[in-house]
Amino acid sequence: QVQLQQSGPGLVKPSQTLSLTCVISGDSVSSNSGAWNWIRQSPSRGLEWLGRTYYRSKWYYDYAISVKGRISINPDTSRNQFSLQLNSVTPEDTAVYYCARDKGRVYPFDYWGQGTLVTVSS
Amino acid sequence: DIVMTQTPLFLPVTLGQPASISCRSSQSLVHSDGKTYLSWLQQRPGQPPRLLIYKISSRFSGVPDRFSGSGAGTDFTLKISRVEAEDVGVYYCVQGTQFPQECTFGQGTKLEIK
């Protein structure tokens, strides 16, 4: 059974960097069939996919246009986890952030982390 | 951009009665491989979303058979044959046809018990 456990601060100041980590159990961040995503949810924007990383002989990264240039998703094979960094945050980045696995178009987001409410406020 | 539109946004249902949620995409979800990648998620109160249905009509592991999906092209439906109390929550459709270039969720349909 795949489990994703998230951690990270719930409060970030404007203009600073939001950082979250997702620890994977029951699968590998280096899996040749899975990909590791960050998705956020807010009342104003609903569910919004932010990006993902995956390994197919080398590491790949896909990012949503809405956050490209501010986002970085990084795998950590030694700890079997992956992280999200979102730079230059504003109050509009306040949301519940989820990590999730996908197995391509067929199985989108089949396992999810528990969610982390991140508030951007001074 | 693909827009996913769900109706209704709010769905009060009596226990034991059927429920139906519609999802319409602004363009066809048929992929160049001939398959259609439309999925449904359920989000119970206070929980992360959970995959229910993938590729229009396939139930994910552990999903009760009272849930079924149908549709083609741009019009899709999620049906619950007999609503149970544990079905309360918000249901989302999500297209995977243009993933990851574009990943679009519907706005959600909130199901509650009358």
mmCIF file of C-alpha atoms in Angstrom:
data_model
loop_
_atom_site.group_PDB
_atom_site.id
_atom_site.type_symbol
_atom_site.label_atom_id
_atom_site.label_comp_id
_atom_site.label_asym_id
_atom_site.label_seq_id
_atom_site.Cartn_x
_atom_site.Cartn_y
_atom_site.Cartn_z
ATOM 1 C CA GLN A 1 0.000 0.000 0.000
ATOM 2 C CA VAL A 2 1.437 3.351 -1.043
ATOM 3 C CA GLN A 3 1.468 6.050 1.603
ATOM 4 C CA LEU A 4 2.531 9.672 1.288
ATOM 5 C CA GLN A 5 3.369 11.667 4.404
ATOM 6 C CA GLN A 6 3.727 15.423 4.106
ATOM 7 C CA SER A 7 5.587 17.837 6.341
ATOM 8 C CA GLY A 8 6.448 21.502 6.345
ATOM 9 C CA PRO A 9 5.536 24.866 7.872
ATOM 10 C CA GLY A 10 1.970 26.096 7.847
ATOM 11 C CA LEU A 11 2.845 29.790 7.780
ATOM 12 C CA VAL A 12 5.075 31.591 5.287
ATOM 13 C CA LYS A 13 5.703 35.312 4.971
ATOM 14 C CA PRO A 14 5.035 37.128 1.701
ATOM 15 C CA SER A 15 7.990 37.162 -0.720
ATOM 16 C CA GLN A 16 9.569 34.169 1.035
ATOM 17 C CA THR A 17 9.819 30.544 -0.089
ATOM 18 C CA LEU A 18 7.248 27.870 0.641
ATOM 19 C CA SER A 19 8.896 24.469 1.253
ATOM 20 C CA LEU A 20 7.130 21.140 1.727
ATOM 21 C CA THR A 21 8.327 17.535 1.778
ATOM 22 C CA CYS A 22 6.512 14.315 0.905
ATOM 23 C CA VAL A 23 7.908 11.007 2.190
ATOM 24 C CA ILE A 24 6.970 7.945 0.157
ATOM 25 C CA SER A 25 6.384 4.465 1.538
ATOM 26 C CA GLY A 26 5.281 1.460 -0.478
ATOM 27 C CA ASP A 27 6.858 2.785 -3.692
ATOM 28 C CA SER A 28 10.056 4.448 -4.835
ATOM 29 C CA VAL A 29 10.612 8.023 -5.937
ATOM 30 C CA SER A 30 12.838 6.459 -8.628
ATOM 31 C CA SER A 31 10.037 4.193 -9.844
ATOM 32 C CA ASN A 32 9.953 3.688 -13.606
ATOM 33 C CA SER A 33 6.170 3.828 -13.690
ATOM 34 C CA GLY A 34 5.182 6.465 -11.147
ATOM 35 C CA ALA A 35 5.413 10.248 -11.078
ATOM 36 C CA TRP A 36 5.323 12.518 -8.065
ATOM 37 C CA ASN A 37 3.083 15.536 -8.055
ATOM 38 C CA TRP A 38 2.183 18.613 -6.062
ATOM 39 C CA ILE A 39 -1.400 19.876 -6.208
ATOM 40 C CA ARG A 40 -2.997 22.677 -4.237
ATOM 41 C CA GLN A 41 -6.583 23.504 -3.334
ATOM 42 C CA SER A 42 -8.103 26.837 -2.412
ATOM 43 C CA PRO A 43 -11.669 28.173 -2.369
ATOM 44 C CA SER A 44 -10.876 30.661 -5.113
ATOM 45 C CA ARG A 45 -8.930 28.378 -7.489
ATOM 46 C CA GLY A 46 -10.248 24.907 -6.672
ATOM 47 C CA LEU A 47 -7.846 22.043 -7.350
ATOM 48 C CA GLU A 48 -4.746 23.222 -9.185
ATOM 49 C CA TRP A 49 -1.967 20.950 -10.395
ATOM 50 C CA LEU A 50 1.442 22.544 -9.831
ATOM 51 C CA GLY A 51 3.982 20.101 -11.187
ATOM 52 C CA ARG A 52 5.677 16.747 -10.966
ATOM 53 C CA THR A 53 8.938 14.854 -11.198
ATOM 54 C CA TYR A 54 9.622 11.350 -12.429
ATOM 55 C CA TYR A 55 12.489 9.055 -13.352
ATOM 56 C CA ARG A 56 12.802 7.307 -16.694
ATOM 57 C CA SER A 57 16.562 6.651 -16.931
ATOM 58 C CA LYS A 58 16.962 10.309 -16.014
ATOM 59 C CA TRP A 59 14.928 12.809 -14.031
ATOM 60 C CA TYR A 60 12.155 14.791 -15.686
ATOM 61 C CA TYR A 61 10.194 17.762 -14.448
ATOM 62 C CA ASP A 62 6.839 19.174 -15.566
ATOM 63 C CA TYR A 63 5.488 22.437 -14.193
ATOM 64 C CA ALA A 64 2.212 24.287 -14.580
ATOM 65 C CA ILE A 65 2.458 27.489 -16.572
ATOM 66 C CA SER A 66 0.802 29.375 -13.711
ATOM 67 C CA VAL A 67 3.796 28.805 -11.396
ATOM 68 C CA LYS A 68 6.630 28.192 -13.838
ATOM 69 C CA GLY A 69 9.671 30.227 -12.865
ATOM 70 C CA ARG A 70 8.729 30.132 -9.179
ATOM 71 C CA ILE A 71 8.486 26.378 -8.597
ATOM 72 C CA SER A 72 10.994 23.628 -8.065
ATOM 73 C CA ILE A 73 10.193 19.969 -7.338
ATOM 74 C CA ASN A 74 13.146 17.861 -6.280
ATOM 75 C CA PRO A 75 13.520 14.149 -5.629
ATOM 76 C CA ASP A 76 15.656 12.804 -2.803
ATOM 77 C CA THR A 77 16.480 9.177 -3.484
ATOM 78 C CA SER A 78 18.408 8.667 -0.227
ATOM 79 C CA ARG A 79 15.287 9.479 1.811
ATOM 80 C CA ASN A 80 12.709 8.272 -0.756
ATOM 81 C CA GLN A 81 10.949 11.605 -0.768
ATOM 82 C CA PHE A 82 10.366 14.642 -2.912
ATOM 83 C CA SER A 83 9.954 18.289 -2.122
ATOM 84 C CA LEU A 84 8.204 21.413 -3.300
ATOM 85 C CA GLN A 85 9.708 24.872 -3.261
ATOM 86 C CA LEU A 86 7.599 27.828 -4.329
ATOM 87 C CA ASN A 87 9.394 31.158 -4.371
ATOM 88 C CA SER A 88 8.190 34.712 -3.955
ATOM 89 C CA VAL A 89 4.877 33.711 -2.416
ATOM 90 C CA THR A 90 1.931 36.079 -2.054
ATOM 91 C CA PRO A 91 -1.339 35.694 -0.141
ATOM 92 C CA GLU A 92 -2.798 34.163 -3.334
ATOM 93 C CA ASP A 93 -0.582 31.134 -2.705
ATOM 94 C CA THR A 94 -2.500 30.373 0.486
ATOM 95 C CA ALA A 95 -3.969 26.908 -0.013
ATOM 96 C CA VAL A 96 -3.982 23.314 1.125
ATOM 97 C CA TYR A 97 -1.046 21.633 -0.617
ATOM 98 C CA TYR A 98 -1.126 17.933 -1.479
ATOM 99 C CA CYS A 99 1.457 15.540 -2.818
ATOM 100 C CA ALA A 100 0.143 12.760 -5.014
ATOM 101 C CA ARG A 101 1.333 9.947 -7.222
ATOM 102 C CA ASP A 102 0.280 9.453 -10.815
ATOM 103 C CA LYS A 103 0.933 6.503 -13.097
ATOM 104 C CA GLY A 104 0.426 8.398 -16.301
ATOM 105 C CA ARG A 105 -2.806 9.325 -17.966
ATOM 106 C CA VAL A 106 -4.463 6.045 -17.003
ATOM 107 C CA TYR A 107 -4.095 6.408 -13.241
ATOM 108 C CA PRO A 108 -3.982 10.070 -12.406
ATOM 109 C CA PHE A 109 -3.415 10.850 -8.745
ATOM 110 C CA ASP A 110 -4.133 7.400 -7.354
ATOM 111 C CA TYR A 111 -2.517 8.108 -3.961
ATOM 112 C CA TRP A 112 -2.487 11.380 -2.014
ATOM 113 C CA GLY A 113 -0.765 12.854 0.993
ATOM 114 C CA GLN A 114 -2.843 14.116 3.894
ATOM 115 C CA GLY A 115 -2.579 17.768 2.864
ATOM 116 C CA THR A 116 -0.873 20.778 4.466
ATOM 117 C CA LEU A 117 -2.593 24.106 4.927
ATOM 118 C CA VAL A 118 -0.088 26.820 4.078
ATOM 119 C CA THR A 119 -1.027 30.385 4.891
ATOM 120 C CA VAL A 120 0.941 33.258 3.383
ATOM 121 C CA SER A 121 0.780 36.155 5.792
ATOM 122 C CA SER A 122 3.062 38.578 7.553
ATOM 123 C CA ASP B 1 -7.235 25.561 -22.421
ATOM 124 C CA ILE B 2 -9.651 22.765 -21.611
ATOM 125 C CA VAL B 3 -12.436 23.814 -19.273
ATOM 126 C CA MET B 4 -14.255 21.143 -17.270
ATOM 127 C CA THR B 5 -17.793 22.094 -16.248
ATOM 128 C CA GLN B 6 -19.714 20.064 -13.698
ATOM 129 C CA THR B 7 -23.434 20.116 -13.010
ATOM 130 C CA PRO B 8 -25.029 20.382 -10.593
ATOM 131 C CA LEU B 9 -22.688 22.105 -8.146
ATOM 132 C CA PHE B 10 -24.853 21.056 -5.224
ATOM 133 C CA LEU B 11 -26.667 17.730 -5.013
ATOM 134 C CA PRO B 12 -28.952 16.866 -2.094
ATOM 135 C CA VAL B 13 -29.911 13.178 -2.196
ATOM 136 C CA THR B 14 -32.048 10.915 -0.017
ATOM 137 C CA LEU B 15 -30.283 7.884 1.436
ATOM 138 C CA GLY B 16 -30.760 4.850 -0.799
ATOM 139 C CA GLN B 17 -31.660 6.947 -3.837
ATOM 140 C CA PRO B 18 -29.539 7.282 -6.978
ATOM 141 C CA ALA B 19 -27.366 10.290 -7.800
ATOM 142 C CA SER B 20 -25.903 11.540 -11.046
ATOM 143 C CA ILE B 21 -23.208 14.129 -11.742
ATOM 144 C CA SER B 22 -22.388 15.501 -15.175
ATOM 145 C CA CYS B 23 -19.003 16.692 -16.420
ATOM 146 C CA ARG B 24 -18.573 18.431 -19.743
ATOM 147 C CA SER B 25 -15.238 19.323 -21.315
ATOM 148 C CA SER B 26 -14.753 22.279 -23.663
ATOM 149 C CA GLN B 27 -13.016 20.015 -26.167
ATOM 150 C CA SER B 28 -12.877 16.329 -26.926
ATOM 151 C CA LEU B 29 -10.914 14.212 -24.468
ATOM 152 C CA VAL B 30 -10.122 11.521 -27.015
ATOM 153 C CA HIS B 31 -6.349 11.140 -27.048
ATOM 154 C CA SER B 32 -4.331 10.497 -30.205
ATOM 155 C CA ASP B 33 -4.014 6.886 -28.992
ATOM 156 C CA GLY B 34 -7.793 6.551 -29.291
ATOM 157 C CA LYS B 35 -8.414 6.346 -25.553
ATOM 158 C CA THR B 36 -10.221 8.859 -23.353
ATOM 159 C CA TYR B 37 -8.610 9.861 -20.085
ATOM 160 C CA LEU B 38 -11.363 11.142 -17.842
ATOM 161 C CA SER B 39 -11.332 10.354 -14.151
ATOM 162 C CA TRP B 40 -13.476 11.051 -11.105
ATOM 163 C CA LEU B 41 -12.262 11.879 -7.613
ATOM 164 C CA GLN B 42 -14.165 11.879 -4.324
ATOM 165 C CA GLN B 43 -13.212 14.188 -1.469
ATOM 166 C CA ARG B 44 -14.848 13.415 1.853
ATOM 167 C CA PRO B 45 -14.946 16.219 4.450
ATOM 168 C CA GLY B 46 -11.503 16.854 5.903
ATOM 169 C CA GLN B 47 -9.853 14.282 3.648
ATOM 170 C CA PRO B 48 -7.649 14.467 0.557
ATOM 171 C CA PRO B 49 -9.261 13.529 -2.746
ATOM 172 C CA ARG B 50 -9.456 9.834 -3.611
ATOM 173 C CA LEU B 51 -9.457 8.270 -7.081
ATOM 174 C CA LEU B 52 -12.805 6.603 -7.836
ATOM 175 C CA ILE B 53 -12.983 6.109 -11.590
ATOM 176 C CA TYR B 54 -10.377 6.245 -14.357
ATOM 177 C CA LYS B 55 -10.634 6.027 -18.154
ATOM 178 C CA ILE B 56 -14.309 7.023 -18.004
ATOM 179 C CA SER B 57 -15.693 3.859 -16.445
ATOM 180 C CA SER B 58 -13.039 1.756 -14.678
ATOM 181 C CA ARG B 59 -13.369 1.596 -10.909
ATOM 182 C CA PHE B 60 -10.164 2.034 -8.937
ATOM 183 C CA SER B 61 -9.156 -0.581 -6.387
ATOM 184 C CA GLY B 62 -11.546 -0.804 -3.431
ATOM 185 C CA VAL B 63 -14.263 1.406 -4.942
ATOM 186 C CA PRO B 64 -17.770 0.000 -4.363
ATOM 187 C CA ASP B 65 -19.681 -1.121 -7.425
ATOM 188 C CA ARG B 66 -22.493 1.338 -6.712
ATOM 189 C CA PHE B 67 -20.214 3.889 -8.387
ATOM 190 C CA SER B 68 -20.162 3.866 -12.176
ATOM 191 C CA GLY B 69 -18.889 6.147 -14.895
ATOM 192 C CA SER B 70 -19.945 6.613 -18.485
ATOM 193 C CA GLY B 71 -19.677 8.984 -21.407
ATOM 194 C CA ALA B 72 -17.597 9.792 -24.440
ATOM 195 C CA GLY B 73 -15.980 12.697 -26.237
ATOM 196 C CA THR B 74 -16.945 15.740 -24.192
ATOM 197 C CA ASP B 75 -19.796 14.488 -21.985
ATOM 198 C CA PHE B 76 -19.327 12.255 -18.977
ATOM 199 C CA THR B 77 -21.417 11.099 -16.040
ATOM 200 C CA LEU B 78 -20.728 9.687 -12.604
ATOM 201 C CA LYS B 79 -23.599 7.699 -11.102
ATOM 202 C CA ILE B 80 -24.156 6.343 -7.643
ATOM 203 C CA SER B 81 -26.813 3.658 -7.732
ATOM 204 C CA ARG B 82 -27.860 3.956 -4.070
ATOM 205 C CA VAL B 83 -26.377 6.763 -2.006
ATOM 206 C CA GLU B 84 -24.969 5.860 1.397
ATOM 207 C CA ALA B 85 -24.003 8.199 4.230
ATOM 208 C CA GLU B 86 -20.287 7.703 3.525
ATOM 209 C CA ASP B 87 -20.760 9.131 0.018
ATOM 210 C CA VAL B 88 -21.136 12.664 1.389
ATOM 211 C CA GLY B 89 -18.420 14.918 -0.017
ATOM 212 C CA VAL B 90 -17.308 16.721 -3.144
ATOM 213 C CA TYR B 91 -16.856 14.967 -6.467
ATOM 214 C CA TYR B 92 -14.448 16.184 -9.139
ATOM 215 C CA CYS B 93 -13.876 15.179 -12.711
ATOM 216 C CA VAL B 94 -10.334 15.537 -14.064
ATOM 217 C CA GLN B 95 -9.000 15.196 -17.581
ATOM 218 C CA GLY B 96 -5.734 13.394 -18.218
ATOM 219 C CA THR B 97 -5.799 13.498 -21.987
ATOM 220 C CA GLN B 98 -3.548 16.536 -22.175
ATOM 221 C CA PHE B 99 -1.644 15.795 -18.987
ATOM 222 C CA PRO B 100 0.911 17.118 -18.105
ATOM 223 C CA GLN B 101 0.812 19.918 -20.631
ATOM 224 C CA GLU B 102 -2.532 20.715 -19.124
ATOM 225 C CA CYS B 103 -4.240 19.218 -16.073
ATOM 226 C CA THR B 104 -7.783 20.398 -15.528
ATOM 227 C CA PHE B 105 -10.201 19.645 -12.723
ATOM 228 C CA GLY B 106 -13.891 20.364 -12.654
ATOM 229 C CA GLN B 107 -15.119 22.816 -10.050
ATOM 230 C CA GLY B 108 -16.636 20.089 -7.911
ATOM 231 C CA THR B 109 -20.125 18.854 -7.022
ATOM 232 C CA LYS B 110 -21.045 18.773 -3.365
ATOM 233 C CA LEU B 111 -23.236 15.804 -2.457
ATOM 234 C CA GLU B 112 -25.154 15.913 0.778
ATOM 235 C CA ILE B 113 -27.886 13.819 2.354
ATOM 236 C CA LYS B 114 -31.374 15.375 2.435
#
